[in-house]
CSV table of C-alpha atoms in Angstrom, one decimal:
chain,number,residue,atom,x,y,z
A,1,UNK,CA,95.2,21.7,43.1
A,2,UNK,CA,94.4,21.8,39.5
A,3,UNK,CA,90.7,21.9,39.9
A,4,UNK,CA,90.9,25.1,41.4
A,5,UNK,CA,93.6,26.4,38.6
A,6,UNK,CA,90.8,25.5,36.2
A,7,UNK,CA,88.3,27.3,38.2
A,8,UNK,CA,90.5,31.0,38.7
A,9,UNK,CA,91.7,30.0,34.7
A,10,UNK,CA,87.8,29.6,33.4
A,11,UNK,CA,86.9,32.8,35.6
A,12,UNK,CA,89.4,35.2,34.0
A,13,UNK,CA,88.4,33.6,30.1
A,14,UNK,CA,85.4,34.2,30.0
A,15,UNK,CA,84.5,37.9,30.9
A,16,UNK,CA,86.1,39.0,27.2
A,17,UNK,CA,84.1,36.2,25.2
A,18,UNK,CA,81.3,37.3,26.6
A,19,UNK,CA,82.0,40.8,26.3
A,20,UNK,CA,83.1,39.5,23.1
A,21,UNK,CA,80.3,38.6,22.4
A,22,UNK,CA,78.3,41.3,23.6
A,23,UNK,CA,80.4,43.5,21.0
A,24,UNK,CA,80.2,41.5,17.9
A,25,UNK,CA,76.2,41.8,18.7
A,26,UNK,CA,76.7,46.1,19.0
A,27,UNK,CA,78.0,45.9,15.9
A,28,UNK,CA,74.8,44.7,14.0
A,29,UNK,CA,73.0,46.8,12.6
A,30,UNK,CA,70.2,47.3,15.8
A,31,UNK,CA,71.8,45.4,17.7
A,32,UNK,CA,71.9,46.9,20.5
A,33,UNK,CA,68.2,47.5,19.8
A,34,UNK,CA,66.5,44.6,19.4
A,35,UNK,CA,68.3,43.1,22.5
A,36,UNK,CA,66.4,46.1,24.5
A,37,UNK,CA,63.1,44.5,23.3
A,38,UNK,CA,63.9,41.7,24.0
A,39,UNK,CA,64.6,41.9,27.5
A,40,UNK,CA,61.3,44.0,27.7
A,41,UNK,CA,59.1,41.3,26.1
A,42,UNK,CA,61.0,39.1,28.9
A,43,UNK,CA,60.0,41.0,31.1
A,44,UNK,CA,56.5,41.6,30.1
A,45,UNK,CA,56.7,37.6,30.2
A,46,UNK,CA,58.2,37.3,33.8
A,47,UNK,CA,55.4,39.9,35.0
A,48,UNK,CA,52.5,38.1,32.8
A,49,UNK,CA,53.7,34.3,34.3
A,50,UNK,CA,53.3,35.4,38.0
A,51,UNK,CA,50.1,37.3,37.6
A,52,UNK,CA,48.7,33.2,37.0
A,53,UNK,CA,50.2,31.6,40.0
A,54,UNK,CA,48.0,31.7,42.1
A,55,UNK,CA,44.3,33.0,40.3
A,56,UNK,CA,43.4,29.3,40.1
A,57,UNK,CA,43.3,28.8,43.2
A,58,UNK,CA,42.3,31.6,44.7
A,59,UNK,CA,39.4,31.8,42.0
A,60,UNK,CA,38.0,28.7,42.5
A,61,UNK,CA,38.2,29.4,46.3
A,62,UNK,CA,35.3,32.1,45.7
A,63,UNK,CA,33.1,29.9,43.5
A,64,UNK,CA,33.9,27.3,45.6
A,65,UNK,CA,29.9,26.9,46.7
A,66,UNK,CA,28.8,27.2,43.6
A,67,UNK,CA,31.2,24.2,42.4
A,68,UNK,CA,29.6,21.6,44.8
A,69,UNK,CA,26.8,22.2,43.9
A,70,UNK,CA,27.2,22.4,40.8
A,71,UNK,CA,28.9,18.9,40.6
A,72,UNK,CA,27.2,17.4,43.5
A,73,UNK,CA,30.6,17.7,44.9
A,74,UNK,CA,31.0,16.4,49.4
A,75,UNK,CA,32.8,18.7,51.3
A,76,UNK,CA,35.5,15.6,51.7
A,77,UNK,CA,35.9,15.6,47.8
A,78,UNK,CA,36.2,19.4,48.3
A,79,UNK,CA,38.7,19.5,50.2
A,80,UNK,CA,41.0,16.8,48.0
A,81,UNK,CA,40.4,19.2,45.5
A,82,UNK,CA,42.2,21.9,48.3
A,83,UNK,CA,44.6,19.5,49.1
A,84,UNK,CA,46.0,19.3,45.1
A,85,UNK,CA,47.7,22.5,44.8
A,86,UNK,CA,50.7,21.4,47.6
A,87,UNK,CA,50.6,18.0,46.0
A,88,UNK,CA,51.3,19.1,42.4
A,89,UNK,CA,53.4,21.2,44.5
A,90,UNK,CA,55.4,18.9,45.5
A,91,UNK,CA,55.5,15.8,42.3
A,92,UNK,CA,56.0,18.5,39.6
A,93,UNK,CA,57.9,21.4,41.2
A,94,UNK,CA,60.6,18.6,41.3
A,95,UNK,CA,60.7,17.8,38.1
A,96,UNK,CA,60.7,21.6,36.9
A,97,UNK,CA,64.4,22.0,36.9
A,98,UNK,CA,65.4,18.4,34.6
A,99,UNK,CA,62.7,20.0,32.0
A,100,UNK,CA,64.9,23.0,31.8
A,101,UNK,CA,68.1,21.2,31.3
A,102,UNK,CA,66.4,19.2,28.1
A,103,UNK,CA,64.1,21.8,26.1
A,104,UNK,CA,65.8,25.3,28.4
A,105,UNK,CA,63.2,27.0,31.0
A,106,UNK,CA,61.3,29.4,28.4
A,107,UNK,CA,60.2,26.8,26.8
A,108,UNK,CA,59.1,24.9,29.7
A,109,UNK,CA,57.3,28.4,31.5
A,110,UNK,CA,55.7,28.9,28.3
A,111,UNK,CA,54.5,24.6,28.3
A,112,UNK,CA,53.0,26.2,31.7
A,113,UNK,CA,51.4,29.0,31.0
A,114,UNK,CA,49.8,26.6,27.9
A,115,UNK,CA,48.9,23.7,30.8
A,116,UNK,CA,47.6,26.0,33.3
A,117,UNK,CA,45.4,27.5,29.4
A,118,UNK,CA,44.1,24.6,28.8
A,119,UNK,CA,43.7,23.5,32.5
A,120,UNK,CA,41.8,26.5,33.2
A,121,UNK,CA,39.2,26.3,30.3
A,122,UNK,CA,39.4,21.9,30.2
A,123,UNK,CA,38.2,21.9,33.5
A,124,UNK,CA,34.8,23.5,34.2
A,125,UNK,CA,33.4,21.5,31.0
A,126,UNK,CA,34.5,18.3,32.2
A,127,UNK,CA,31.0,17.2,32.8
A,128,UNK,CA,32.1,15.7,36.7
A,129,UNK,CA,33.8,15.9,39.4
A,130,UNK,CA,37.0,13.7,38.5
A,131,UNK,CA,37.6,15.4,35.1
A,132,UNK,CA,36.9,18.3,37.4
A,133,UNK,CA,40.6,17.2,39.5
A,134,UNK,CA,41.9,16.3,36.0
A,135,UNK,CA,41.7,19.9,34.7
A,136,UNK,CA,42.9,21.5,38.1
A,137,UNK,CA,46.5,19.3,38.2
A,138,UNK,CA,47.3,20.1,34.5
A,139,UNK,CA,46.1,23.6,35.7
A,140,UNK,CA,48.8,23.7,39.4
A,141,UNK,CA,51.3,21.0,36.8
A,142,UNK,CA,51.8,24.3,34.7
A,143,UNK,CA,52.3,26.4,37.6
A,144,UNK,CA,54.3,24.0,39.1
A,145,UNK,CA,57.1,24.1,36.8
A,146,UNK,CA,56.7,27.7,36.3
A,147,UNK,CA,56.7,28.8,39.8
A,148,UNK,CA,60.4,27.0,40.2
A,149,UNK,CA,61.7,28.0,36.9
A,150,UNK,CA,61.0,32.5,37.8
A,151,UNK,CA,63.6,32.8,40.4
A,152,UNK,CA,66.4,31.0,38.6
A,153,UNK,CA,65.2,32.7,34.6
A,154,UNK,CA,65.6,35.9,36.9
A,155,UNK,CA,68.9,35.3,38.1
A,156,UNK,CA,70.2,34.4,34.7
A,157,UNK,CA,68.7,36.6,32.5
A,158,UNK,CA,68.6,39.9,36.0
A,159,UNK,CA,72.3,39.1,37.8
A,160,UNK,CA,72.4,42.8,38.4
A,161,UNK,CA,68.7,43.5,39.2
A,162,UNK,CA,67.8,40.1,41.2
A,163,UNK,CA,66.2,41.9,44.2
A,164,UNK,CA,64.1,44.4,42.1
A,165,UNK,CA,63.3,41.9,39.2
A,166,UNK,CA,62.4,39.6,43.0
A,167,UNK,CA,60.5,41.8,44.2
A,168,UNK,CA,58.2,43.0,41.1
A,169,UNK,CA,58.2,39.1,40.3
A,170,UNK,CA,56.5,38.6,43.8
A,171,UNK,CA,54.2,42.0,43.3
A,172,UNK,CA,52.4,40.2,40.1
A,173,UNK,CA,51.9,36.9,41.9
A,174,UNK,CA,50.8,38.5,45.5
A,175,UNK,CA,48.8,41.0,42.6
A,176,UNK,CA,47.1,37.7,40.7
A,177,UNK,CA,46.5,36.3,44.0
A,178,UNK,CA,44.2,38.9,45.2
A,179,UNK,CA,42.7,39.9,41.9
A,180,UNK,CA,40.7,36.7,41.5
A,181,UNK,CA,40.2,36.7,44.1
A,182,UNK,CA,37.9,40.4,44.3
A,183,UNK,CA,36.5,40.2,40.7
A,184,UNK,CA,35.6,36.0,39.9
A,185,UNK,CA,32.4,36.3,41.7
A,186,UNK,CA,31.8,39.4,40.5
A,187,UNK,CA,32.2,39.1,36.2
A,188,UNK,CA,30.8,35.9,36.7
A,189,UNK,CA,27.3,38.1,37.4
A,190,UNK,CA,28.3,40.3,34.7
A,191,UNK,CA,28.7,36.7,32.7
A,192,UNK,CA,25.3,35.0,33.1
A,193,UNK,CA,26.3,33.5,36.6
A,194,UNK,CA,27.6,30.4,35.3
A,195,UNK,CA,30.1,29.7,37.3
A,196,UNK,CA,31.5,27.8,34.9
A,197,UNK,CA,32.5,31.1,32.9
A,198,UNK,CA,33.3,32.4,35.8
A,199,UNK,CA,36.7,29.4,36.3
A,200,UNK,CA,37.4,29.6,32.6
A,201,UNK,CA,37.7,33.1,31.5
A,202,UNK,CA,40.9,33.3,33.6
A,203,UNK,CA,42.3,30.6,31.1
A,204,UNK,CA,42.6,34.2,29.2
A,205,UNK,CA,44.9,35.6,31.3
A,206,UNK,CA,47.1,32.8,30.9
A,207,UNK,CA,47.0,32.9,27.1
A,208,UNK,CA,48.1,36.0,27.2
A,209,UNK,CA,51.5,34.7,29.0
A,210,UNK,CA,52.1,32.3,26.5
A,211,UNK,CA,52.5,34.9,23.8
A,212,UNK,CA,56.1,36.6,25.3
A,213,UNK,CA,57.9,33.0,26.1
A,214,UNK,CA,57.3,31.7,22.5
A,215,UNK,CA,60.7,33.9,20.6
A,216,UNK,CA,61.9,32.0,23.7
A,217,UNK,CA,60.8,28.8,22.7
A,218,UNK,CA,64.4,27.7,20.8
A,219,UNK,CA,66.5,29.0,23.3
A,220,UNK,CA,68.1,27.4,26.5
A,221,UNK,CA,68.2,29.4,30.0
A,222,UNK,CA,69.6,26.5,32.3
A,223,UNK,CA,69.6,26.5,36.2
A,224,UNK,CA,72.7,27.6,37.8
A,225,UNK,CA,75.1,24.7,36.9
A,226,UNK,CA,73.5,22.8,35.2
A,227,UNK,CA,75.2,23.8,31.7
A,228,UNK,CA,78.8,24.6,30.9
A,229,UNK,CA,78.6,25.9,27.2
A,230,UNK,CA,80.3,28.0,25.8
A,231,UNK,CA,79.8,30.9,23.6
A,232,UNK,CA,79.9,29.5,20.0
A,233,UNK,CA,77.9,26.6,20.7
A,234,UNK,CA,74.9,27.3,20.5
A,235,UNK,CA,71.9,26.3,18.2
A,236,UNK,CA,68.3,27.2,17.8
A,237,UNK,CA,67.2,30.7,18.3
A,238,UNK,CA,67.5,34.8,17.9
A,239,UNK,CA,71.4,35.6,18.2
A,240,UNK,CA,70.5,38.5,21.0
A,241,UNK,CA,68.9,35.7,22.9
A,242,UNK,CA,71.3,33.4,22.3
A,243,UNK,CA,74.0,36.0,23.4
A,244,UNK,CA,72.4,36.9,26.2
A,245,UNK,CA,71.3,33.6,27.4
A,246,UNK,CA,75.1,32.7,26.9
A,247,UNK,CA,76.6,35.0,29.0
A,248,UNK,CA,74.1,34.2,32.2
A,249,UNK,CA,74.6,30.2,31.7
A,250,UNK,CA,78.8,31.4,31.2
A,251,UNK,CA,79.2,33.6,34.2
A,252,UNK,CA,76.3,31.0,36.4
A,253,UNK,CA,79.0,28.6,35.4
A,254,UNK,CA,82.6,30.6,36.5
A,255,UNK,CA,80.7,32.4,40.2
A,256,UNK,CA,79.9,28.0,41.0
A,257,UNK,CA,82.9,26.3,39.4
A,258,UNK,CA,84.9,26.9,42.8
A,259,UNK,CA,81.8,26.3,44.8
A,260,UNK,CA,81.8,23.1,43.8
A,261,UNK,CA,85.5,22.1,44.8
A,262,UNK,CA,84.5,23.3,48.1
A,263,UNK,CA,81.2,22.6,49.0
A,264,UNK,CA,80.4,20.0,50.4
A,265,UNK,CA,77.3,17.8,50.0
A,266,UNK,CA,75.3,18.4,53.2
A,267,UNK,CA,73.1,15.2,54.7
A,268,UNK,CA,70.2,17.3,55.4
A,269,UNK,CA,68.3,14.4,57.1
A,270,UNK,CA,71.1,15.3,60.3
A,271,UNK,CA,70.4,19.1,60.6
A,272,UNK,CA,67.9,20.0,63.0
A,273,UNK,CA,67.8,23.4,61.8
A,274,UNK,CA,67.1,21.8,58.1
A,275,UNK,CA,63.9,19.7,59.6
A,276,UNK,CA,62.1,23.1,61.8
A,277,UNK,CA,62.2,24.9,58.6
A,278,UNK,CA,61.2,22.5,56.5
A,279,UNK,CA,58.9,21.8,58.8
A,280,UNK,CA,58.1,25.6,59.5
A,281,UNK,CA,57.8,26.0,56.2
A,282,UNK,CA,54.6,22.7,55.6
A,283,UNK,CA,52.8,24.4,58.5
A,284,UNK,CA,52.1,27.9,57.1
A,285,UNK,CA,51.8,26.5,53.9
A,286,UNK,CA,49.1,24.5,55.0
A,287,UNK,CA,47.2,27.8,57.0
A,288,UNK,CA,48.2,29.7,53.4
A,289,UNK,CA,46.1,26.8,50.8
A,290,UNK,CA,43.4,26.2,53.4
A,291,UNK,CA,42.9,30.0,53.3
A,292,UNK,CA,42.9,30.1,50.0
A,293,UNK,CA,40.5,27.5,49.4
A,294,UNK,CA,37.8,28.3,52.6
A,295,UNK,CA,37.9,31.3,53.8
A,296,UNK,CA,35.6,32.7,51.2
A,297,UNK,CA,33.3,30.0,52.3
A,298,UNK,CA,33.6,30.5,55.9
A,299,UNK,CA,32.2,33.8,55.0
A,300,UNK,CA,29.5,33.0,52.9
A,301,UNK,CA,28.1,30.6,55.9
A,302,UNK,CA,28.4,33.5,58.3
A,303,UNK,CA,26.2,35.6,56.0
A,304,UNK,CA,28.5,37.5,54.4
A,305,UNK,CA,27.2,37.8,50.4
A,306,UNK,CA,29.9,36.3,48.0
A,307,UNK,CA,30.9,39.1,46.7
A,308,UNK,CA,31.8,40.7,49.4
A,309,UNK,CA,33.5,37.9,50.9
A,310,UNK,CA,35.6,37.6,48.2
A,311,UNK,CA,37.2,41.3,48.8
A,312,UNK,CA,37.6,39.2,52.1
A,313,UNK,CA,39.9,36.7,50.4
A,314,UNK,CA,42.0,39.3,48.5
A,315,UNK,CA,42.7,41.5,51.2
A,316,UNK,CA,44.1,39.1,52.9
A,317,UNK,CA,45.8,37.9,50.1
A,318,UNK,CA,47.1,41.3,49.2
A,319,UNK,CA,48.5,41.6,52.5
A,320,UNK,CA,51.5,39.8,51.0
A,321,UNK,CA,51.9,42.8,48.3
A,322,UNK,CA,54.0,45.1,50.8
A,323,UNK,CA,55.1,43.2,53.6
A,324,UNK,CA,56.8,41.1,51.2
A,325,UNK,CA,59.4,43.7,51.2
A,326,UNK,CA,59.2,45.0,55.5
A,327,UNK,CA,59.6,41.3,56.7
A,328,UNK,CA,63.2,40.4,54.6
A,329,UNK,CA,64.4,43.7,56.0
A,330,UNK,CA,63.7,43.0,59.4
A,331,UNK,CA,64.9,39.7,60.0
A,332,UNK,CA,67.8,39.9,58.0
A,333,UNK,CA,69.0,42.8,61.2
A,334,UNK,CA,67.7,40.4,63.4
A,335,UNK,CA,70.4,38.0,65.4
A,336,UNK,CA,67.2,35.5,66.0
A,337,UNK,CA,64.0,35.5,63.5
A,338,UNK,CA,62.0,33.8,66.4
A,339,UNK,CA,60.4,36.9,67.9
A,340,UNK,CA,59.0,37.8,64.4
A,341,UNK,CA,57.9,34.0,63.9
A,342,UNK,CA,55.7,34.6,67.1
A,343,UNK,CA,54.6,37.5,66.2
A,344,UNK,CA,52.7,36.3,63.4
A,345,UNK,CA,51.8,33.9,65.0
A,346,UNK,CA,49.7,35.5,67.4
A,347,UNK,CA,48.0,37.7,64.4
A,348,UNK,CA,46.8,33.7,63.0
A,349,UNK,CA,45.8,32.9,66.6
A,350,UNK,CA,44.1,36.3,67.1
A,351,UNK,CA,42.3,35.8,63.2
A,352,UNK,CA,41.4,31.9,63.8
A,353,UNK,CA,39.1,33.2,67.4
A,354,UNK,CA,37.0,36.0,65.4
A,355,UNK,CA,36.7,33.5,62.6
A,356,UNK,CA,35.1,30.9,65.6
A,357,UNK,CA,33.3,33.6,67.8
A,358,UNK,CA,31.6,36.5,65.3
A,359,UNK,CA,33.1,35.4,61.8
A,360,UNK,CA,30.9,38.0,60.4
A,361,UNK,CA,30.5,41.3,62.5
A,362,UNK,CA,34.8,41.4,62.6
A,363,UNK,CA,34.8,40.1,58.6
A,364,UNK,CA,38.0,43.1,58.2
A,365,UNK,CA,39.2,42.9,60.4
A,366,UNK,CA,39.8,38.6,60.5
A,367,UNK,CA,41.2,39.0,56.9
A,368,UNK,CA,44.0,41.7,58.0
A,369,UNK,CA,44.6,39.6,60.7
A,370,UNK,CA,44.6,36.3,58.7
A,371,UNK,CA,47.1,38.5,55.8
A,372,UNK,CA,49.6,39.4,58.2
A,373,UNK,CA,50.2,35.8,59.6
A,374,UNK,CA,50.4,34.2,55.8
A,375,UNK,CA,53.2,36.3,55.8
A,376,UNK,CA,55.0,33.6,57.5
A,377,UNK,CA,55.6,32.6,53.0
A,378,UNK,CA,58.4,35.6,52.7
A,379,UNK,CA,59.8,34.8,55.8
A,380,UNK,CA,60.7,30.6,55.1
A,381,UNK,CA,62.2,32.2,52.0
A,382,UNK,CA,64.7,34.8,54.4
A,383,UNK,CA,65.6,32.3,57.4
A,384,UNK,CA,66.0,30.0,54.9
A,385,UNK,CA,68.8,32.6,53.3
A,386,UNK,CA,69.7,32.8,56.5
A,387,UNK,CA,70.8,28.6,57.9
A,388,UNK,CA,73.4,28.3,55.2
A,389,UNK,CA,76.7,29.7,54.3
A,390,UNK,CA,77.6,29.4,50.6
A,391,UNK,CA,74.9,28.9,47.7
A,392,UNK,CA,75.2,25.9,47.5
A,393,UNK,CA,74.2,25.5,50.6
A,394,UNK,CA,71.6,27.5,50.1
A,395,UNK,CA,70.2,25.5,47.0
A,396,UNK,CA,70.4,21.9,49.1
A,397,UNK,CA,68.2,23.7,51.6
A,398,UNK,CA,65.6,25.7,50.0
A,399,UNK,CA,65.0,22.0,48.3
A,400,UNK,CA,64.7,20.0,51.4
A,401,UNK,CA,62.5,22.6,53.5
A,402,UNK,CA,59.8,23.2,50.4
A,403,UNK,CA,59.7,19.3,48.7
A,404,UNK,CA,59.2,18.3,52.4
A,405,UNK,CA,56.8,21.1,53.3
A,406,UNK,CA,55.0,21.0,50.3
A,407,UNK,CA,54.6,17.6,51.4
A,408,UNK,CA,53.4,18.5,55.0
A,409,UNK,CA,51.0,20.7,53.9
A,410,UNK,CA,49.0,17.7,51.9
A,411,UNK,CA,46.5,16.5,54.5
A,412,UNK,CA,45.6,20.1,56.3
A,413,UNK,CA,42.9,21.5,53.7
A,414,UNK,CA,41.7,17.5,53.2
A,415,UNK,CA,41.5,17.4,56.6
A,416,UNK,CA,39.5,20.7,57.0
A,417,UNK,CA,37.1,19.3,54.2
A,418,UNK,CA,36.7,16.3,56.5
A,419,UNK,CA,35.7,18.2,59.6
A,420,UNK,CA,33.2,20.6,57.7
A,421,UNK,CA,31.2,18.3,56.6
A,422,UNK,CA,31.1,15.9,59.3
A,423,UNK,CA,30.6,18.7,62.0
A,424,UNK,CA,27.7,20.4,59.8
A,425,UNK,CA,30.0,23.7,60.7
A,426,UNK,CA,33.2,25.4,60.8
A,427,UNK,CA,34.1,25.2,65.0
A,428,UNK,CA,36.8,22.2,64.2
A,429,UNK,CA,38.3,23.2,61.2
A,430,UNK,CA,39.2,26.4,63.0
A,431,UNK,CA,39.8,24.8,66.7
A,432,UNK,CA,42.6,22.7,63.8
A,433,UNK,CA,43.7,25.5,62.4
A,434,UNK,CA,44.2,27.1,65.5
A,435,UNK,CA,46.3,24.2,67.1
A,436,UNK,CA,48.5,23.6,63.7
A,437,UNK,CA,49.4,27.3,64.9
A,438,UNK,CA,51.2,26.0,68.4
A,439,UNK,CA,53.6,23.8,66.5
A,440,UNK,CA,54.1,26.6,63.8
A,441,UNK,CA,55.4,29.0,65.9
A,442,UNK,CA,57.4,26.5,67.8
A,443,UNK,CA,59.2,25.2,65.0
A,444,UNK,CA,59.5,28.6,63.7
A,445,UNK,CA,61.8,30.4,66.8
A,446,UNK,CA,64.0,27.0,66.7
A,447,UNK,CA,64.8,27.5,63.2
A,448,UNK,CA,65.2,31.4,63.4
A,449,UNK,CA,67.9,30.9,65.9
A,450,UNK,CA,71.9,31.8,64.2
A,451,UNK,CA,72.5,28.8,63.3
A,452,UNK,CA,73.7,27.0,59.9
A,453,UNK,CA,73.3,23.7,58.4
A,454,UNK,CA,76.0,22.9,57.2
A,455,UNK,CA,78.0,23.3,60.7
A,456,UNK,CA,75.1,20.3,61.9
A,457,UNK,CA,74.5,18.2,58.5
A,458,UNK,CA,78.3,18.1,56.7
A,459,UNK,CA,79.2,14.9,56.4
């Protein structure tokens, strides 16, 4: 009871502190104008960062044949290369909250963008397959930590505009994914045809993304519940930045105080729903990374020109822009999300059948169908939010589903590369992806049932 009273006291005493801080800043000459420019700079940083979260992957997919020939890379090693993204996301993404608590989310994202730029510059000129893998891992490490912290920063700085800012962030991410797939080959040809130049040029976009975050390096934007310092205890950073970050952090601490007292720690391994979501997340991630890494090569081997193959991959990726808004809204209106899972799975099966039977003749149709199937990702995230009753429950379920899912997805792209090398064609790899779509539909249907993990996993 005393803890509950303390939580209530925190909630009632915090708002005056935030308002007085805001009023104090507003009274300074140019304070409101400085805060406005700070927020605009932050929006620019979020958009530029989101644009950089996939080009390292899709630009490689567009030039994979040139990279393999240039480095003497076998199909199995190329499969290992396409398995690196989920591995890095699983390993380094877990580190992001701890790094943010120590250094501040803004500083970690800034470092992440710098790591992406460095990795993209280094990997084409490292002089061998091992160096190429190391450079790719460095870039993907930066992507992993930034990928985790972007939603945290949006939640802290824009608590009243989470939906619109998340939509902007998602659109920028999909745009960067599609842009790299579409223009890497034409730009490479324009710049002399060197695959090293074609891959390295994306480092410029990452360098541009570093700049908006530099003013935030000394500030602290911590994950929800990670810090409970009040206004007046901040050190470092510009005053307007401190005020905004303090307000966001104080509001987050106040809003989670009561939840900490009443919400039990959940054992996700006891929940069938949590396991179904984790496996669904892992299988859809497998399909997504195989698509990003290998689809352009499938079309090229079928006789499609390299530039057109890149455009087809871009079409697949850009389908995520409109459907990322439509599917979550539809899912939240249904008591059972299983029918959406089945519809997306049928599109995937049709796309794989087309790739097997007539990859070149119906290339645009197969790209569209696989683009629809890849929208299982926003559906999985939506179901994570619907399968838990509380905010902390959602956080625990999200961590379990994504970390487990990324681990599940690691072997898929590697196995596709091995099958491609040893069979000499795409029949077996496409058959594998079609076969994996069946359990994806089954576990997705189970995850879509109207149940919550709190009812299954509470200690």
